[in-house]
PDB file of C-alpha atoms in Angstrom:
ATOM      1  CA  ALA A   1       0.000   0.000   0.000  1.00  0.00           C
ATOM      2  CA  LEU A   2       2.840   2.369   0.847  1.00  0.00           C
ATOM      3  CA  LEU A   3       4.545   1.606  -2.465  1.00  0.00           C
ATOM      4  CA  ALA A   4       1.290   2.258  -4.317  1.00  0.00           C
ATOM      5  CA  VAL A   5       0.860   5.634  -2.594  1.00  0.00           C
ATOM      6  CA  VAL A   6       4.499   6.619  -3.215  1.00  0.00           C
ATOM      7  CA  PHE A   7       4.453   5.610  -6.862  1.00  0.00           C
ATOM      8  CA  GLY A   8       1.056   7.252  -7.323  1.00  0.00           C
ATOM      9  CA  PHE A   9       2.367  10.590  -6.092  1.00  0.00           C
ATOM     10  CA  THR A  10       5.572  10.062  -8.089  1.00  0.00           C
ATOM     11  CA  GLY A  11       3.540   9.418 -11.241  1.00  0.00           C
ATOM     12  CA  MET A  12       1.431  12.541 -10.674  1.00  0.00           C
ATOM     13  CA  ALA A  13       4.583  14.605 -10.122  1.00  0.00           C
ATOM     14  CA  LEU A  14       6.217  13.195 -13.263  1.00  0.00           C
ATOM     15  CA  LEU A  15       3.110  13.857 -15.315  1.00  0.00           C
ATOM     16  CA  TRP A  16       2.926  17.415 -14.002  1.00  0.00           C
ATOM     17  CA  VAL A  17       6.600  18.000 -14.835  1.00  0.00           C
ATOM     18  CA  LEU A  18       6.231  16.447 -18.290  1.00  0.00           C
ATOM     19  CA  ARG A  19       3.108  18.475 -18.983  1.00  0.00           C
ATOM     20  CA  ALA A  20       4.793  21.686 -17.877  1.00  0.00           C
ATOM     21  CA  SER A  21       7.865  20.842 -19.954  1.00  0.00           C
ATOM     22  CA  LEU A  22       5.724  20.011 -22.977  1.00  0.00           C
ATOM     23  CA  THR A  23       3.748  23.253 -22.553  1.00  0.00           C
ATOM     24  CA  THR A  24       6.967  25.276 -22.432  1.00  0.00           C
ATOM     25  CA  GLN A  25       8.297  23.521 -25.522  1.00  0.00           C
ATOM     26  CA  ARG A  26       5.016  24.113 -27.338  1.00  0.00           C
ATOM     27  CA  GLN A  27       5.125  27.779 -26.414  1.00  0.00           C
ATOM     28  CA  GLU A  28       8.634  28.176 -27.784  1.00  0.00           C
ATOM     29  CA  LEU A  29       7.810  26.153 -30.882  1.00  0.00           C
ATOM     30  CA  ALA A  30       4.564  28.078 -31.375  1.00  0.00           C
ATOM     31  CA  VAL A  31       6.373  31.422 -31.249  1.00  0.00           C
ATOM     32  CA  HIS A  32       8.870  30.441 -33.945  1.00  0.00           C
ATOM     33  CA  THR A  33       6.326  28.607 -36.084  1.00  0.00           C
ATOM     34  CA  THR A  34       3.783  31.419 -35.836  1.00  0.00           C
ATOM     35  CA  GLU A  35       6.433  33.969 -36.787  1.00  0.00           C
ATOM     36  CA  ALA A  36       7.161  32.012 -39.953  1.00  0.00           C
ATOM     37  CA  ILE A  37       3.479  31.446 -40.787  1.00  0.00           C
ATOM     38  CA  ALA A  38       2.616  35.062 -40.054  1.00  0.00           C
ATOM     39  CA  ALA A  39       5.431  36.292 -42.275  1.00  0.00           C
ATOM     40  CA  GLY A  40       4.270  34.067 -45.163  1.00  0.00           C
ATOM     41  CA  THR A  41       0.631  35.021 -44.660  1.00  0.00           C
ATOM     42  CA  ALA A  42       1.493  38.689 -44.505  1.00  0.00           C
ATOM     43  CA  GLU A  43       3.318  38.309 -47.797  1.00  0.00           C
ATOM     44  CA  ARG A  44       0.302  36.628 -49.408  1.00  0.00           C
ATOM     45  CA  LEU A  45      -2.044  39.284 -48.034  1.00  0.00           C
ATOM     46  CA  ALA A  46       0.199  41.994 -49.397  1.00  0.00           C
ATOM     47  CA  HIS A  47      -0.179  40.542 -52.894  1.00  0.00           C
ATOM     48  CA  ALA A  48      -3.869  39.669 -52.587  1.00  0.00           C
ATOM     49  CA  ALA A  49      -5.779  41.370 -55.404  1.00  0.00           C
ATOM     50  CA  SER A  50      -9.251  40.832 -53.953  1.00  0.00           C
ATOM     51  CA  GLU A  51     -11.090  40.033 -50.760  1.00  0.00           C
ATOM     52  CA  VAL A  52     -11.619  36.454 -51.955  1.00  0.00           C
ATOM     53  CA  GLU A  53      -7.852  35.881 -52.234  1.00  0.00           C
ATOM     54  CA  ARG A  54      -7.404  37.541 -48.871  1.00  0.00           C
ATOM     55  CA  ASP A  55      -9.983  35.261 -47.225  1.00  0.00           C
ATOM     56  CA  ARG A  56      -8.457  32.205 -48.897  1.00  0.00           C
ATOM     57  CA  ALA A  57      -5.051  33.206 -47.571  1.00  0.00           C
ATOM     58  CA  LEU A  58      -6.503  33.478 -44.055  1.00  0.00           C
ATOM     59  CA  GLU A  59      -8.443  30.190 -44.250  1.00  0.00           C
ATOM     60  CA  SER A  60      -5.395  28.317 -45.546  1.00  0.00           C
ATOM     61  CA  VAL A  61      -3.610  29.042 -42.268  1.00  0.00           C
ATOM     62  CA  LEU A  62      -6.326  27.666 -39.960  1.00  0.00           C
ATOM     63  CA  GLY A  63      -5.396  24.385 -38.311  1.00  0.00           C
ATOM     64  CA  ARG A  64      -1.716  24.703 -39.101  1.00  0.00           C
ATOM     65  CA  ALA A  65       0.632  24.514 -36.059  1.00  0.00           C
ATOM     66  CA  GLY A  66      -2.331  24.767 -33.687  1.00  0.00           C
ATOM     67  CA  ILE A  67      -3.735  28.009 -35.156  1.00  0.00           C
ATOM     68  CA  VAL A  68      -7.423  28.174 -34.232  1.00  0.00           C
ATOM     69  CA  SER A  69      -8.203  31.786 -35.178  1.00  0.00           C
ATOM     70  CA  ILE A  70      -6.780  34.300 -37.606  1.00  0.00           C
ATOM     71  CA  GLY A  71      -7.949  37.798 -38.412  1.00  0.00           C
ATOM     72  CA  LEU A  72      -7.064  41.075 -40.057  1.00  0.00           C
ATOM     73  CA  PHE A  73      -7.566  44.234 -37.962  1.00  0.00           C
ATOM     74  CA  ASP A  74      -6.975  47.907 -38.522  1.00  0.00           C
ATOM     75  CA  TYR A  75      -5.003  49.905 -36.003  1.00  0.00           C
ATOM     76  CA  GLY A  76      -8.216  50.988 -34.357  1.00  0.00           C
ATOM     77  CA  GLY A  77      -9.004  47.401 -33.410  1.00  0.00           C
ATOM     78  CA  GLN A  78     -11.829  46.970 -35.945  1.00  0.00           C
ATOM     79  CA  ALA A  79     -11.979  43.526 -37.567  1.00  0.00           C
ATOM     80  CA  ILE A  80     -11.566  43.541 -41.343  1.00  0.00           C
ATOM     81  CA  SER A  81     -11.774  39.777 -41.828  1.00  0.00           C
ATOM     82  CA  VAL A  82     -11.776  36.987 -39.183  1.00  0.00           C
ATOM     83  CA  ARG A  83     -11.680  33.227 -39.629  1.00  0.00           C
ATOM     84  CA  ASN A  84     -12.100  30.737 -36.736  1.00  0.00           C
ATOM     85  CA  LEU A  85     -12.194  27.017 -36.301  1.00  0.00           C
ATOM     86  CA  GLU A  86     -15.494  25.618 -35.058  1.00  0.00           C
ATOM     87  CA  GLY A  87     -16.223  26.603 -31.478  1.00  0.00           C
ATOM     88  CA  ARG A  88     -13.494  29.230 -31.321  1.00  0.00           C
ATOM     89  CA  GLU A  89     -13.571  33.012 -31.335  1.00  0.00           C
ATOM     90  CA  LEU A  90     -10.808  35.525 -31.928  1.00  0.00           C
ATOM     91  CA  ASP A  91     -10.522  37.952 -29.031  1.00  0.00           C
ATOM     92  CA  LEU A  92      -7.718  40.492 -28.813  1.00  0.00           C
ATOM     93  CA  GLY A  93      -8.251  40.615 -25.062  1.00  0.00           C
ATOM     94  CA  GLY A  94      -7.185  44.217 -24.615  1.00  0.00           C
ATOM     95  CA  SER A  95      -4.162  44.006 -26.889  1.00  0.00           C
ATOM     96  CA  SER A  96      -3.823  47.026 -29.116  1.00  0.00           C
ATOM     97  CA  PRO A  97      -3.141  46.226 -32.788  1.00  0.00           C
ATOM     98  CA  SER A  98      -1.879  49.805 -33.326  1.00  0.00           C
ATOM     99  CA  ARG A  99       1.455  49.077 -31.655  1.00  0.00           C
ATOM    100  CA  PRO A 100       2.202  45.515 -32.500  1.00  0.00           C
ATOM    101  CA  ARG A 101       5.380  44.030 -31.082  1.00  0.00           C
ATOM    102  CA  GLY A 102       5.274  40.586 -32.578  1.00  0.00           C
ATOM    103  CA  PHE A 103       4.559  38.103 -29.816  1.00  0.00           C
ATOM    104  CA  HIS A 104       2.458  40.100 -27.342  1.00  0.00           C
ATOM    105  CA  GLN A 105       1.256  37.757 -24.630  1.00  0.00           C
ATOM    106  CA  ILE A 106       0.304  34.298 -23.454  1.00  0.00           C
ATOM    107  CA  ARG A 107      -2.936  34.296 -21.548  1.00  0.00           C
ATOM    108  CA  VAL A 108      -5.249  31.680 -20.041  1.00  0.00           C
ATOM    109  CA  ARG A 109      -8.650  31.496 -21.655  1.00  0.00           C
ATOM    110  CA  ALA A 110     -11.706  32.024 -19.492  1.00  0.00           C
ATOM    111  CA  ASN A 111     -13.158  28.610 -20.426  1.00  0.00           C
ATOM    112  CA  GLY A 112     -10.323  26.857 -18.625  1.00  0.00           C
ATOM    113  CA  GLN A 113      -9.235  24.717 -21.572  1.00  0.00           C
ATOM    114  CA  GLY A 114      -5.604  25.734 -21.338  1.00  0.00           C
ATOM    115  CA  GLU A 115      -3.356  28.442 -22.687  1.00  0.00           C
ATOM    116  CA  GLU A 116      -3.355  30.216 -26.026  1.00  0.00           C
ATOM    117  CA  LEU A 117      -0.824  32.378 -27.818  1.00  0.00           C
ATOM    118  CA  LEU A 118      -1.958  35.699 -29.292  1.00  0.00           C
ATOM    119  CA  PHE A 119       0.424  36.819 -32.026  1.00  0.00           C
ATOM    120  CA  LEU A 120       0.172  40.238 -33.732  1.00  0.00           C
ATOM    121  CA  GLN A 121       2.042  40.890 -36.976  1.00  0.00           C
ATOM    122  CA  PRO A 122       1.945  44.326 -38.704  1.00  0.00           C
ATOM    123  CA  LEU A 123       1.533  44.289 -42.469  1.00  0.00           C
ATOM    124  CA  ARG A 124       3.602  46.370 -44.831  1.00  0.00           C
ATOM    125  CA  GLY A 125       1.956  48.967 -46.967  1.00  0.00           C
ATOM    126  CA  GLY A 126      -1.059  49.683 -44.769  1.00  0.00           C
ATOM    127  CA  ARG A 127      -2.274  50.334 -41.247  1.00  0.00           C
ATOM    128  CA  ARG A 128      -3.390  46.782 -40.713  1.00  0.00           C
ATOM    129  CA  THR A 129      -2.347  44.017 -38.294  1.00  0.00           C
ATOM    130  CA  LEU A 130      -2.530  40.259 -38.702  1.00  0.00           C
ATOM    131  CA  ALA A 131      -3.694  38.513 -35.507  1.00  0.00           C
ATOM    132  CA  LEU A 132      -3.187  34.791 -34.963  1.00  0.00           C
ATOM    133  CA  VAL A 133      -4.364  32.717 -31.981  1.00  0.00           C
ATOM    134  CA  VAL A 134      -2.507  29.464 -31.348  1.00  0.00           C
ATOM    135  CA  ASP A 135      -3.975  26.870 -28.974  1.00  0.00           C
ATOM    136  CA  LEU A 136      -1.277  25.784 -26.543  1.00  0.00           C
ATOM    137  CA  GLY A 137      -3.482  23.385 -24.592  1.00  0.00           C
ATOM    138  CA  ILE A 138      -2.542  19.725 -24.444  1.00  0.00           C
ATOM    139  CA  SER A 139      -5.283  17.427 -25.677  1.00  0.00           C
ATOM    140  CA  ARG A 140      -6.341  14.343 -23.800  1.00  0.00           C
ATOM    141  CA  ALA A 141      -4.943  12.177 -26.561  1.00  0.00           C
ATOM    142  CA  GLU A 142      -1.558  13.845 -26.264  1.00  0.00           C
ATOM    143  CA  LEU A 143      -1.677  13.622 -22.466  1.00  0.00           C
ATOM    144  CA  SER A 144      -2.680   9.966 -22.656  1.00  0.00           C
ATOM    145  CA  ARG A 145       0.071   9.250 -25.163  1.00  0.00           C
ATOM    146  CA  MET A 146       2.547  11.016 -22.888  1.00  0.00           C
ATOM    147  CA  ALA A 147       1.260   9.380 -19.693  1.00  0.00           C
ATOM    148  CA  ARG A 148       1.133   5.815 -21.011  1.00  0.00           C
ATOM    149  CA  PRO A 149       4.912   5.103 -21.001  1.00  0.00           C
ATOM    150  CA  VAL A 150       5.298   6.919 -17.682  1.00  0.00           C
ATOM    151  CA  LEU A 151       2.567   4.841 -16.069  1.00  0.00           C
ATOM    152  CA  ILE A 152       3.909   1.645 -17.604  1.00  0.00           C
ATOM    153  CA  TYR A 153       7.370   2.498 -16.307  1.00  0.00           C
ATOM    154  CA  LEU A 154       6.060   3.259 -12.818  1.00  0.00           C
ATOM    155  CA  PHE A 155       3.869   0.148 -12.735  1.00  0.00           C
ATOM    156  CA  THR A 156       6.736  -2.078 -13.907  1.00  0.00           C
ATOM    157  CA  SER A 157       9.172  -0.468 -11.486  1.00  0.00           C
ATOM    158  CA  GLY A 158       6.668  -0.838  -8.653  1.00  0.00           C
ATOM    159  CA  LEU A 159       6.108  -4.516  -9.425  1.00  0.00           C
ATOM    160  CA  LEU A 160       9.841  -5.175  -9.663  1.00  0.00           C
ATOM    161  CA  LEU A 161      10.493  -3.316  -6.419  1.00  0.00           C
ATOM    162  CA  LEU A 162       7.612  -5.084  -4.699  1.00  0.00           C
ATOM    163  CA  GLY A 163       8.820  -8.471  -5.932  1.00  0.00           C
ATOM    164  CA  PHE A 164      12.397  -7.778  -4.903  1.00  0.00           C
ATOM    165  CA  GLY A 165      11.233  -6.433  -1.538  1.00  0.00           C
ATOM    166  CA  TYR A 166       9.059  -9.504  -0.972  1.00  0.00           C
ATOM    167  CA  PHE A 167      11.937 -11.812  -1.921  1.00  0.00           C
ATOM    168  CA  ALA A 168      14.421  -9.927   0.269  1.00  0.00           C
ATOM    169  CA  MET A 169      12.056  -9.703   3.238  1.00  0.00           C
ATOM    170  CA  THR A 170      11.183 -13.402   2.947  1.00  0.00           C
ATOM    171  CA  ARG A 171      14.791 -14.534   2.547  1.00  0.00           C
ATOM    172  CA  PHE A 172      16.484 -12.240   5.048  1.00  0.00           C
ATOM    173  CA  LEU A 173      13.746 -11.692   7.651  1.00  0.00           C
ATOM    174  CA  VAL A 174      10.621 -13.863   7.476  1.00  0.00           C
ATOM    175  CA  ASN A 175      12.229 -17.284   6.920  1.00  0.00           C
ATOM    176  CA  PRO A 176      15.027 -16.790   9.513  1.00  0.00           C
ATOM    177  CA  LEU A 177      12.495 -15.543  12.062  1.00  0.00           C
ATOM    178  CA  ASP A 178      10.214 -18.489  11.298  1.00  0.00           C
ATOM    179  CA  SER A 179      13.101 -20.927  11.804  1.00  0.00           C
ATOM    180  CA  LEU A 180      14.043 -19.160  15.041  1.00  0.00           C
ATOM    181  CA  THR A 181      10.443 -19.318  16.279  1.00  0.00           C
ATOM    182  CA  LYS A 182      10.111 -23.052  15.531  1.00  0.00           C
ATOM    183  CA  ALA A 183      13.461 -23.738  17.198  1.00  0.00           C
ATOM    184  CA  THR A 184      12.357 -21.772  20.276  1.00  0.00           C
ATOM    185  CA  GLU A 185       9.159 -23.836  20.472  1.00  0.00           C
ATOM    186  CA  SER A 186      11.241 -27.041  20.256  1.00  0.00           C
ATOM    187  CA  VAL A 187      13.496 -25.845  23.097  1.00  0.00           C
ATOM    188  CA  ALA A 188      10.418 -24.981  25.147  1.00  0.00           C
ATOM    189  CA  ALA A 189       9.213 -28.562  24.557  1.00  0.00           C
ATOM    190  CA  GLY A 190      12.492 -29.910  25.995  1.00  0.00           C
ATOM    191  CA  ARG A 191      14.562 -30.559  22.871  1.00  0.00           C
ATOM    192  CA  LEU A 192      17.981 -28.989  23.363  1.00  0.00           C
ATOM    193  CA  ASP A 193      19.665 -30.484  20.280  1.00  0.00           C
ATOM    194  CA  VAL A 194      18.090 -27.872  17.992  1.00  0.00           C
ATOM    195  CA  THR A 195      20.185 -25.348  16.049  1.00  0.00           C
ATOM    196  CA  VAL A 196      19.155 -22.683  13.565  1.00  0.00           C
ATOM    197  CA  PRO A 197      21.104 -21.659  10.453  1.00  0.00           C
ATOM    198  CA  VAL A 198      22.937 -18.357  10.788  1.00  0.00           C
ATOM    199  CA  ARG A 199      21.484 -16.344   7.918  1.00  0.00           C
ATOM    200  CA  GLY A 200      19.467 -13.234   7.167  1.00  0.00           C
ATOM    201  CA  GLY A 201      20.206  -9.667   8.135  1.00  0.00           C
ATOM    202  CA  ARG A 202      22.884  -8.715  10.626  1.00  0.00           C
ATOM    203  CA  GLU A 203      20.523  -8.538  13.601  1.00  0.00           C
ATOM    204  CA  ILE A 204      18.751 -11.784  12.664  1.00  0.00           C
ATOM    205  CA  ALA A 205      22.078 -13.588  12.187  1.00  0.00           C
ATOM    206  CA  ALA A 206      23.261 -12.273  15.566  1.00  0.00           C
ATOM    207  CA  ALA A 207      20.042 -13.562  17.169  1.00  0.00           C
ATOM    208  CA  ALA A 208      20.600 -16.978  15.525  1.00  0.00           C
ATOM    209  CA  ARG A 209      24.181 -17.151  16.834  1.00  0.00           C
ATOM    210  CA  THR A 210      22.977 -16.170  20.311  1.00  0.00           C
ATOM    211  CA  PHE A 211      20.239 -18.817  20.163  1.00  0.00           C
ATOM    212  CA  ASN A 212      22.720 -21.538  19.136  1.00  0.00           C
ATOM    213  CA  SER A 213      25.081 -20.461  21.929  1.00  0.00           C
ATOM    214  CA  MET A 214      22.199 -20.554  24.407  1.00  0.00           C
ATOM    215  CA  THR A 215      21.127 -24.069  23.387  1.00  0.00           C
ATOM    216  CA  ALA A 216      24.735 -25.280  23.600  1.00  0.00           C
ATOM    217  CA  THR A 217      24.993 -23.842  27.128  1.00  0.00           C
ATOM    218  CA  LEU A 218      21.694 -25.458  28.079  1.00  0.00           C
ATOM    219  CA  ARG A 219      22.891 -28.832  26.742  1.00  0.00           C
ATOM    220  CA  ASP A 220      26.125 -28.590  28.739  1.00  0.00           C
ATOM    221  CA  ASN A 221      24.221 -27.617  31.875  1.00  0.00           C
ATOM    222  CA  LYS A 222      21.771 -30.476  31.354  1.00  0.00           C
ATOM    223  CA  GLU A 223      24.620 -32.973  30.902  1.00  0.00           C
ATOM    224  CA  ARG A 224      26.317 -31.717  34.072  1.00  0.00           C
ATOM    225  CA  ILE A 225      23.052 -31.905  35.996  1.00  0.00           C
ATOM    226  CA  GLU A 226      22.404 -35.445  34.759  1.00  0.00           C
ATOM    227  CA  LYS A 227      25.943 -36.454  35.774  1.00  0.00           C
ATOM    228  CA  HIS A 228      25.424 -34.899  39.209  1.00  0.00           C
ATOM    229  CA  VAL A 229      22.108 -36.733  39.545  1.00  0.00           C
ATOM    230  CA  LYS A 230      23.794 -40.046  38.680  1.00  0.00           C
ATOM    231  CA  ASP A 231      26.552 -39.375  41.204  1.00  0.00           C
ATOM    232  CA  LEU A 232      23.948 -38.531  43.820  1.00  0.00           C
ATOM    233  CA  GLU A 233      22.035 -41.723  43.050  1.00  0.00           C
ATOM    234  CA  GLN A 234      25.222 -43.775  43.424  1.00  0.00           C
ATOM    235  CA  ALA A 235      26.062 -41.987  46.685  1.00  0.00           C
ATOM    236  CA  THR A 236      22.526 -42.623  47.913  1.00  0.00           C
ATOM    237  CA  ARG A 237      22.835 -46.309  47.122  1.00  0.00           C
ATOM    238  CA  ARG A 238      26.170 -46.471  48.964  1.00  0.00           C
ATOM    239  CA  LEU A 239      24.638 -44.673  51.929  1.00  0.00           C
ATOM    240  CA  GLU A 240      21.705 -47.092  51.961  1.00  0.00           C
ATOM    241  CA  ALA A 241      24.118 -50.059  51.888  1.00  0.00           C
ATOM    242  CA  THR A 242      26.166 -48.534  54.692  1.00  0.00           C
ATOM    243  CA  GLN A 243      23.007 -47.871  56.643  1.00  0.00           C
ATOM    244  CA  ASP A 244      21.952 -51.514  56.260  1.00  0.00           C
ATOM    245  CA  GLN A 245      25.377 -52.633  57.488  1.00  0.00           C
ATOM    246  CA  LEU A 246      25.138 -50.291  60.454  1.00  0.00           C
ATOM    247  CA  VAL A 247      21.666 -51.598  61.299  1.00  0.00           C
ATOM    248  CA  ARG A 248      22.919 -55.195  61.135  1.00  0.00           C
ATOM    249  CA  SER A 249      25.941 -54.290  63.247  1.00  0.00           C
ATOM    250  CA  ALA A 250      23.702 -52.565  65.781  1.00  0.00           C
ATOM    251  CA  LYS A 251      21.502 -55.649  65.902  1.00  0.00           C
ATOM    252  CA  LEU A 252      24.547 -57.883  66.401  1.00  0.00           C
ATOM    253  CA  ALA A 253      25.857 -55.528  69.093  1.00  0.00           C
ATOM    254  CA  SER A 254      22.476 -55.664  70.828  1.00  0.00           C
ATOM    255  CA  VAL A 255      22.497 -59.449  70.684  1.00  0.00           C
ATOM    256  CA  GLY A 256      26.045 -59.462  72.049  1.00  0.00           C
ATOM    257  CA  SER A 257      25.126 -57.120  74.884  1.00  0.00           C
ATOM    258  CA  LEU A 258      22.096 -59.292  75.643  1.00  0.00           C
ATOM    259  CA  ALA A 259      24.229 -62.441  75.627  1.00  0.00           C
ATOM    260  CA  ALA A 260      26.810 -60.812  77.877  1.00  0.00           C
ATOM    261  CA  GLY A 261      24.100 -59.661  80.307  1.00  0.00           C
ATOM    262  CA  VAL A 262      22.499 -63.096  80.339  1.00  0.00           C
ATOM    263  CA  ALA A 263      25.889 -64.741  80.842  1.00  0.00           C
ATOM    264  CA  HIS A 264      26.614 -62.376  83.729  1.00  0.00           C
ATOM    265  CA  GLU A 265      23.199 -62.804  85.346  1.00  0.00           C
ATOM    266  CA  VAL A 266      23.321 -66.598  84.970  1.00  0.00           C
ATOM    267  CA  GLY A 267      27.029 -67.221  85.489  1.00  0.00           C
ATOM    268  CA  ASN A 268      27.335 -65.603  88.932  1.00  0.00           C
ATOM    269  CA  PRO A 269      24.411 -67.501  90.562  1.00  0.00           C
ATOM    270  CA  VAL A 270      25.526 -70.765  88.933  1.00  0.00           C
ATOM    271  CA  SER A 271      29.046 -70.246  90.249  1.00  0.00           C
ATOM    272  CA  ALA A 272      27.649 -69.568  93.713  1.00  0.00           C
ATOM    273  CA  ILE A 273      25.446 -72.673  93.520  1.00  0.00           C
ATOM    274  CA  ILE A 274      28.392 -74.810  92.435  1.00  0.00           C
ATOM    275  CA  GLY A 275      30.598 -73.469  95.169  1.00  0.00           C
ATOM    276  CA  LEU A 276      28.006 -73.914  97.894  1.00  0.00           C
ATOM    277  CA  SER A 277      27.133 -77.402  96.612  1.00  0.00           C
ATOM    278  CA  GLU A 278      30.795 -78.469  96.774  1.00  0.00           C
ATOM    279  CA  VAL A 279      31.008 -77.231 100.372  1.00  0.00           C
ATOM    280  CA  LEU A 280      27.900 -79.198 101.252  1.00  0.00           C
ATOM    281  CA  ILE A 281      29.256 -82.314  99.564  1.00  0.00           C
ATOM    282  CA  GLU A 282      32.485 -82.126 101.539  1.00  0.00           C
ATOM    283  CA  GLY A 283      30.376 -82.146 104.716  1.00  0.00           C
ATOM    284  CA  GLY A 284      31.575 -81.303 108.253  1.00  0.00           C
ATOM    285  CA  LEU A 285      29.115 -78.445 108.535  1.00  0.00           C
ATOM    286  CA  GLU A 286      26.816 -77.810 111.345  1.00  0.00           C
ATOM    287  CA  ALA A 287      23.151 -78.022 110.874  1.00  0.00           C
ATOM    288  CA  ASP A 288      22.619 -74.273 110.900  1.00  0.00           C
ATOM    289  CA  GLU A 289      25.396 -73.718 108.342  1.00  0.00           C
ATOM    290  CA  SER A 290      23.995 -76.450 106.102  1.00  0.00           C
ATOM    291  CA  ASP A 291      20.559 -74.905 106.249  1.00  0.00           C
ATOM    292  CA  GLU A 292      22.057 -71.496 105.441  1.00  0.00           C
ATOM    293  CA  TYR A 293      23.938 -72.914 102.455  1.00  0.00           C
ATOM    294  CA  ASN A 294      20.781 -74.654 101.222  1.00  0.00           C
ATOM    295  CA  ARG A 295      18.795 -71.443 101.518  1.00  0.00           C
ATOM    296  CA  ARG A 296      21.489 -69.552  99.562  1.00  0.00           C
ATOM    297  CA  ILE A 297      21.533 -72.291  96.900  1.00  0.00           C
ATOM    298  CA  LEU A 298      17.748 -72.008  96.574  1.00  0.00           C
ATOM    299  CA  LYS A 299      17.958 -68.238  96.398  1.00  0.00           C
ATOM    300  CA  GLU A 300      20.563 -68.315  93.628  1.00  0.00           C
ATOM    301  CA  ALA A 301      18.587 -70.972  91.758  1.00  0.00           C
ATOM    302  CA  GLU A 302      15.486 -68.751  91.961  1.00  0.00           C
ATOM    303  CA  ARG A 303      17.618 -65.841  90.673  1.00  0.00           C
ATOM    304  CA  VAL A 304      18.727 -67.898  87.708  1.00  0.00           C
ATOM    305  CA  ASN A 305      15.141 -69.030  87.127  1.00  0.00           C
TER     306      ASN A 305
END
């Protein structure tokens, strides 16, 4: 849309410049051509033997080099003979034929059709002036003929520029950004082995290099984390094995302590029973002592029980 607006204004500006240039060229050409035609017509009028020859000389000029009106005036401004093309009218517009100076003026007609050239040429041998009106307006056919190559050029240039711009934008911006977007979505999904080609404009290529560097860093960090996790798992397994050994050792220590306590609690009474029994077997004790020993043996036996 922006290209269309720019080329539209450019085309209007070019057409305006070409039209102005063509109008200027037509003015210059009209001045020189009208001078030559006026000189030849003045010569024919000077040798005209009758009004019929005079009118024929005037009518023969109409239509040549854009001449739309021609007339013969006296120095008082009165028309002697006037010939016009259809729809035109010769108007001196305030110009005085009594003091002709060749090319008098270029003025814009009131009907808005363009510019016309009023040319006054004095005749030799009499107080008469030849007036010629040359239409300087550019017809639609001429304008169309002039505008057609300009518009074709602008349209072709616009299409070429649009095509090149589309190709360049797609190659250097759209496709790299699309690849970068898809790669980012893959990374977000957990795939860290994705890389994007470094291409496109300077900023896009820099973004691609940064993205590849980021994914490489993420892969290294992931590998280190996985290695740490494996080491931690191995350490955990070793700790669990050590813990099992410690539990078994604690159980064995408890059993040992229990066995030692039982041996102590049983061994001492048994030793006392054995010793007292041996004394009783040897005999020679009084009745009271024997009863005491028996009571002690029973007490130690109850303790063991």
